Amino acid sequence: MSDLLDTNETAVEELGPRPGLAPGQTVWELLAAVSPRIKDNPNTYEAQQLNRVSLDQCVKCTICETMCPVAKVTPLFSGPKFVGPQAERFRNGESVDHTLDYCSSCGICTLNCPQDVKIAEINSMARAVMKKDHMPLRDRLITQTELEGRLLTPFAPVANWALKQKPIRVAVEKVVGVHRDAPMPVAQSQSIKGWLKHRKGPAPRRPGQPDRGPVVFFTGCAGTYFEVETSKKTIEVLEHLGFEVLVPKQGCCGLAEQSNGLFDSARKRVVKLCEQLNAAGKELTVISSSGSCAGMIKHEAHEIMGVDDPAVRSVGTRMRETSEFLLDLFDEDELPTDFKTLEMKIPYHAPCQVKSQGMGMPAIRLMELVPGIRVIESEENCCGIAGTYGLKKEKYDVAQAVGRNLFEKVKEHNEGLAVCDTETCRWQIRNSTGVSTVHPVHVIHAAYGLSDVFSPEV
Amino acid sequence: MRDVMVIGAGLSGLLAAIRLRQAGLSVALVHKGRGGLQLGQGTVDVLGYRPQRVARPLDELDEFLADQHRASDIAHPYAHTGADAIREGVGYLAELLGEDYLVGDAEVNVALPTAVGALRPTAYYPPSMADGVVSLDPAKPGALRAGSAVVVVGIREFKDFTPELIAGNLALNDLPGGGRLEARADWVSFPARDGEVDSTGLNIARALDDPARRGALVDQLKALGRPGETIALPAVLGHEDPTAFADLRSQVGSPLFEIPVPPPGVPGMRLNDRLTRIAKEARVEVFLGSNVLGADSAGGVLQAGVVGTTGHDTHLKARAFLLAAGGFESGTLELDSYQKVSETILGLPLAIPAGELIHDTWAGQQPLFSVGVATNDDMVVVDPATGEPVYSNLYAAGGVLAGAQRWDEKSGEGIAVASAVRAADAIISNLAGGQR
């Protein structure tokens, strides 16, 4: 969309000055200025125009329909083209097909579209409009990922016990609408902030490794409070490779709110987060082991919520998912590959929101640099959880059906370990297979001899 | 640095990527969306019309090319590949896929019933269409011949297949050796799931992947079939299970074949899924959903493709590049309102026929569709004005090539596979001779 904004900006300039368009003002700001409706409600018809232009490229080839993991398993969702490029022509703010609520926002439709139609983005915007005046309390609660971490961490043992008690879960399902069997994170007694505060300085560099300068690490809410082991191992691998790892004070990226249509709050969060990450250095590479949160900053904030903020844009261009970053080093002959041999077959699932970053599947090539490792790709589009989708009581069964082939494959091929790049997907895979599931960096950490490959997963 | 970057994952891109990888080269396959192969019919056309129907495509190739040469100053892609590359390409594809996916013969065409009841010439087809083959070779009888009885069976819950239309038209065709088929229409009911009244072909195919669901269809087919009749159904008989069709056929106990339907076309998906899996298992590095925005070059050599990953561009370095991104249908070629045609990925010079590009006779050939990139016999992209390579390490294959009217000639898959193996083999031999 940045291209579109730029193009439109040029076009506006060519048409001469317009009332209200100050020098340097974007079309987005112009739209907000000329339309009070867009100012009060950025999810309006006008706001969607920028994605809607891609509709004209839809040739109704149905490739998105054939790839949609939700439509494959349930007739409750009529499919991405049906509720999107087709229904969009009849929307005037309100959606004409309410099965749209069953879209999980995995983005597989956009990813597979050969005509560049922004199907998932159009549908996410339309759902935000649809839910605007009747947002379930549940959707407001489960999107408060940072708050959940902050509340649970001090009481980790009690919280973990409580989340395993069926009567409590049944009550939660009845009152809040979170399914009793839905995967839950494991609360940790120490957050990554606590670990950083209490450890005795950075991990040692590898012998003879010169200093490679600073990088910024974006932990993500789950990487701060729940998947703490992933964050620790990422920091230690980077330090082993000679980087100075800066972990500035940071909040939530707002992805969970975005995928539930709570755009206003999500916009504020992502802007604030990027300002915090910028504070550590405006030119530094930002690395994240939270694959989906990286995607939020790289493109979703912009393409789904129309966020056009200099801090978000700047961090977005410097953001690298951990495997992507390490593999880029390898391609520049800068990654030491004196790995220990790890004789094992590893089932790997590339999460939908990592696939949608257009970078291929760097984790596969990266892990296979380790002698002895053979990666078995899941070949499934989505694990079903799609952030918070699979937690919801009315969608739990759909999410389980979406993930079924993946679970079978993980169970069949694992030798004690499965790998996946995002946190909620790991919770889903662990919960549904019982197999220990880790981020790719866990394997690289072990291959550098920094830990055992069967060290704790969280 | 990779050895080769292939742009586009249709038939030519997938096939070339696999061949390059099998030769030991590292290959990045970058494509903005799923390729067009899954929208096709699951068949391999080599040459169907010139303009009269072609029975032996390779034997008739020289005459076809001579006519082409007289009619146009733009060389046909087959003039570069020759018959050997067609044989090699189709044979390579059939070998990769195996007989569960593709059978046939590049030397002899057959005719297959279509969804409007016409007979369409093609060279290779899925085994699920074998019982519907009408032979174009006088020496060989086909599965269907004069007097054969066919019952075309529609599925009530599937709207894209009208058996009365198909049967009516099918019975009007004069067969190559004389005589006609006998055809009638009938219906069955098969809700794909939960009583669905309007299903896609893919949902029906997915239901039939489940052996437990097949019985309901088998019982109805057995009840309506008459002795000696061949049953024709829409091409929805199983998607992921390659044994689904054979199981259904043996349970029904009479000859049975699939007729391709509009997308989502299950036979095309079967081929696309299979080739994609072969590519990934061979560790072709697949970048799905990635637009190629341009390239870096120096001294007449391409150095890196600029890939529009999210957030930032990635400059993907490689030693050789294969453009296999299709033509107008995929947006690689574009026509603006001033009738100027451009190649949108690398801005390559194009071979454009003289005179009017589009004329108003709807049934005739449109010169516009022969616009594309020109190559030499190694499929290296050349400037049509000078005949010199645009970049010494840029090759092209498939729908982006100039000089063919693919759907009119029924030559699309043949051009794709012949140019893909020709380009891949040239890359393999050139990289083996160069410095790593």
mmCIF file of C-alpha atoms in Angstrom, chain B residues 12-161:
data_model
loop_
_atom_site.group_PDB
_atom_site.id
_atom_site.type_symbol
_atom_site.label_atom_id
_atom_site.label_comp_id
_atom_site.label_asym_id
_atom_site.label_seq_id
_atom_site.Cartn_x
_atom_site.Cartn_y
_atom_site.Cartn_z
ATOM 1 C CA SER B 12 7.681 -24.519 -17.097
ATOM 2 C CA GLY B 13 9.037 -22.956 -13.877
ATOM 3 C CA LEU B 14 8.370 -26.033 -11.759
ATOM 4 C CA LEU B 15 9.755 -28.448 -14.321
ATOM 5 C CA ALA B 16 12.913 -26.417 -14.971
ATOM 6 C CA ALA B 17 13.505 -25.906 -11.240
ATOM 7 C CA ILE B 18 13.311 -29.649 -10.589
ATOM 8 C CA ARG B 19 15.602 -30.468 -13.505
ATOM 9 C CA LEU B 20 18.175 -27.876 -12.428
ATOM 10 C CA ARG B 21 18.069 -29.122 -8.838
ATOM 11 C CA GLN B 22 18.427 -32.739 -9.916
ATOM 12 C CA ALA B 23 21.600 -31.688 -11.753
ATOM 13 C CA GLY B 24 22.986 -30.575 -8.392
ATOM 14 C CA LEU B 25 22.438 -26.824 -8.735
ATOM 15 C CA SER B 26 20.966 -24.687 -5.959
ATOM 16 C CA VAL B 27 17.670 -23.224 -7.123
ATOM 17 C CA ALA B 28 15.439 -20.461 -5.760
ATOM 18 C CA LEU B 29 11.929 -20.620 -7.248
ATOM 19 C CA VAL B 30 10.253 -17.253 -6.726
ATOM 20 C CA HIS B 31 6.598 -16.757 -7.589
ATOM 21 C CA LYS B 32 3.960 -14.216 -6.639
ATOM 22 C CA GLY B 33 1.096 -16.698 -6.389
ATOM 23 C CA ARG B 34 0.187 -20.262 -7.238
ATOM 24 C CA GLY B 35 1.004 -21.051 -10.869
ATOM 25 C CA GLY B 36 -1.501 -21.594 -13.635
ATOM 26 C CA LEU B 37 -1.033 -25.343 -13.889
ATOM 27 C CA GLN B 38 -3.799 -25.979 -11.366
ATOM 28 C CA LEU B 39 -6.253 -24.014 -13.491
ATOM 29 C CA GLY B 40 -5.633 -26.339 -16.433
ATOM 30 C CA GLN B 41 -7.206 -29.635 -17.393
ATOM 31 C CA GLY B 42 -4.451 -31.965 -16.256
ATOM 32 C CA THR B 43 -3.571 -32.804 -19.861
ATOM 33 C CA VAL B 44 -0.483 -32.047 -21.947
ATOM 34 C CA ASP B 45 -1.197 -30.491 -25.335
ATOM 35 C CA VAL B 46 1.710 -30.577 -27.773
ATOM 36 C CA LEU B 47 0.088 -29.407 -31.000
ATOM 37 C CA GLY B 48 -3.651 -29.817 -31.542
ATOM 38 C CA TYR B 49 -4.507 -27.683 -34.576
ATOM 39 C CA ARG B 50 -2.490 -26.229 -37.472
ATOM 40 C CA PRO B 51 -5.350 -25.141 -38.152
ATOM 41 C CA GLN B 52 -6.702 -28.574 -39.121
ATOM 42 C CA ARG B 53 -6.722 -31.145 -36.322
ATOM 43 C CA VAL B 54 -3.291 -32.719 -35.801
ATOM 44 C CA ALA B 55 -2.996 -36.498 -35.404
ATOM 45 C CA ARG B 56 0.806 -36.863 -35.161
ATOM 46 C CA PRO B 57 2.183 -33.622 -33.713
ATOM 47 C CA LEU B 58 5.901 -34.292 -34.047
ATOM 48 C CA ASP B 59 5.640 -35.653 -37.580
ATOM 49 C CA GLU B 60 3.633 -32.586 -38.590
ATOM 50 C CA LEU B 61 5.874 -30.097 -36.762
ATOM 51 C CA ASP B 62 8.069 -29.148 -39.740
ATOM 52 C CA GLU B 63 5.100 -28.356 -41.937
ATOM 53 C CA PHE B 64 3.469 -26.390 -39.099
ATOM 54 C CA LEU B 65 6.644 -24.361 -38.553
ATOM 55 C CA ALA B 66 7.069 -23.718 -42.286
ATOM 56 C CA ASP B 67 3.506 -22.298 -42.399
ATOM 57 C CA GLN B 68 4.253 -20.201 -39.313
ATOM 58 C CA HIS B 69 7.442 -18.882 -40.869
ATOM 59 C CA ARG B 70 5.581 -17.806 -43.992
ATOM 60 C CA ALA B 71 2.852 -16.093 -41.965
ATOM 61 C CA SER B 72 4.933 -14.217 -39.384
ATOM 62 C CA ASP B 73 8.364 -12.686 -38.928
ATOM 63 C CA ILE B 74 8.397 -13.838 -35.289
ATOM 64 C CA ALA B 75 9.841 -17.324 -34.763
ATOM 65 C CA HIS B 76 7.576 -19.864 -33.052
ATOM 66 C CA PRO B 77 9.002 -21.260 -29.769
ATOM 67 C CA TYR B 78 9.051 -24.727 -31.346
ATOM 68 C CA ALA B 79 11.417 -23.365 -34.017
ATOM 69 C CA HIS B 80 13.946 -22.920 -31.177
ATOM 70 C CA THR B 81 13.273 -26.093 -29.223
ATOM 71 C CA GLY B 82 12.684 -28.505 -32.114
ATOM 72 C CA ALA B 83 10.945 -31.865 -31.821
ATOM 73 C CA ASP B 84 13.691 -33.408 -29.684
ATOM 74 C CA ALA B 85 13.163 -30.993 -26.809
ATOM 75 C CA ILE B 86 9.406 -31.642 -26.983
ATOM 76 C CA ARG B 87 10.024 -35.390 -26.737
ATOM 77 C CA GLU B 88 12.537 -34.877 -23.963
ATOM 78 C CA GLY B 89 10.347 -32.441 -22.032
ATOM 79 C CA VAL B 90 7.124 -34.406 -22.188
ATOM 80 C CA GLY B 91 8.988 -37.625 -21.411
ATOM 81 C CA TYR B 92 10.716 -36.017 -18.428
ATOM 82 C CA LEU B 93 7.406 -34.692 -17.083
ATOM 83 C CA ALA B 94 5.666 -38.045 -17.490
ATOM 84 C CA GLU B 95 8.551 -39.832 -15.778
ATOM 85 C CA LEU B 96 8.547 -37.400 -12.837
ATOM 86 C CA LEU B 97 4.813 -37.718 -12.348
ATOM 87 C CA GLY B 98 4.498 -41.443 -12.963
ATOM 88 C CA GLU B 99 1.654 -43.419 -14.531
ATOM 89 C CA ASP B 100 -0.727 -42.693 -11.675
ATOM 90 C CA TYR B 101 -0.781 -39.081 -12.907
ATOM 91 C CA LEU B 102 -0.063 -38.981 -16.641
ATOM 92 C CA VAL B 103 -0.201 -41.411 -19.564
ATOM 93 C CA GLY B 104 -0.008 -40.918 -23.320
ATOM 94 C CA ASP B 105 2.355 -40.494 -26.216
ATOM 95 C CA ALA B 106 3.940 -37.339 -27.629
ATOM 96 C CA GLU B 107 3.939 -38.865 -31.135
ATOM 97 C CA VAL B 108 0.181 -39.475 -31.387
ATOM 98 C CA ASN B 109 -2.707 -37.276 -30.317
ATOM 99 C CA VAL B 110 -5.980 -38.531 -28.943
ATOM 100 C CA ALA B 111 -9.288 -36.671 -28.685
ATOM 101 C CA LEU B 112 -11.032 -36.274 -25.324
ATOM 102 C CA PRO B 113 -14.644 -35.248 -24.638
ATOM 103 C CA THR B 114 -14.950 -31.748 -23.164
ATOM 104 C CA ALA B 115 -17.466 -30.101 -20.836
ATOM 105 C CA VAL B 116 -19.425 -28.851 -23.875
ATOM 106 C CA GLY B 117 -19.346 -32.216 -25.611
ATOM 107 C CA ALA B 118 -16.671 -31.392 -28.194
ATOM 108 C CA LEU B 119 -13.647 -33.624 -28.904
ATOM 109 C CA ARG B 120 -10.377 -31.929 -27.997
ATOM 110 C CA PRO B 121 -6.980 -33.159 -29.245
ATOM 111 C CA THR B 122 -4.222 -33.667 -26.690
ATOM 112 C CA ALA B 123 -1.144 -35.868 -26.232
ATOM 113 C CA TYR B 124 -0.949 -36.863 -22.547
ATOM 114 C CA TYR B 125 -3.810 -37.191 -20.063
ATOM 115 C CA PRO B 126 -4.479 -38.529 -16.555
ATOM 116 C CA PRO B 127 -5.335 -42.252 -16.375
ATOM 117 C CA SER B 128 -8.768 -41.184 -15.148
ATOM 118 C CA MET B 129 -9.526 -39.986 -18.705
ATOM 119 C CA ALA B 130 -8.259 -43.105 -20.500
ATOM 120 C CA ASP B 131 -11.702 -44.694 -20.886
ATOM 121 C CA GLY B 132 -12.836 -41.558 -22.751
ATOM 122 C CA VAL B 133 -10.116 -41.571 -25.415
ATOM 123 C CA VAL B 134 -11.115 -41.318 -29.059
ATOM 124 C CA SER B 135 -8.148 -42.383 -31.199
ATOM 125 C CA LEU B 136 -6.815 -40.134 -33.947
ATOM 126 C CA ASP B 137 -4.500 -42.925 -35.117
ATOM 127 C CA PRO B 138 -6.155 -45.121 -37.774
ATOM 128 C CA ALA B 139 -3.911 -48.015 -36.722
ATOM 129 C CA LYS B 140 -5.123 -47.991 -33.138
ATOM 130 C CA PRO B 141 -8.663 -48.209 -31.805
ATOM 131 C CA GLY B 142 -9.425 -45.869 -28.907
ATOM 132 C CA ALA B 143 -11.475 -46.700 -25.846
ATOM 133 C CA LEU B 144 -14.446 -44.960 -27.499
ATOM 134 C CA ARG B 145 -15.265 -45.642 -31.164
ATOM 135 C CA ALA B 146 -18.188 -45.599 -33.562
ATOM 136 C CA GLY B 147 -21.240 -47.020 -31.821
ATOM 137 C CA SER B 148 -19.776 -46.853 -28.287
ATOM 138 C CA ALA B 149 -22.458 -46.029 -25.745
ATOM 139 C CA VAL B 150 -21.684 -43.292 -23.210
ATOM 140 C CA VAL B 151 -23.831 -42.140 -20.330
ATOM 141 C CA VAL B 152 -22.838 -38.652 -19.195
ATOM 142 C CA VAL B 153 -23.693 -38.341 -15.517
ATOM 143 C CA GLY B 154 -24.166 -35.025 -13.751
ATOM 144 C CA ILE B 155 -24.048 -34.506 -10.003
ATOM 145 C CA ARG B 156 -27.054 -32.529 -8.774
ATOM 146 C CA GLU B 157 -25.029 -30.566 -6.224
ATOM 147 C CA PHE B 158 -22.405 -29.552 -8.811
ATOM 148 C CA LYS B 159 -23.466 -26.732 -11.133
ATOM 149 C CA ASP B 160 -20.598 -26.637 -13.639
ATOM 150 C CA PHE B 161 -21.445 -29.828 -15.537
#
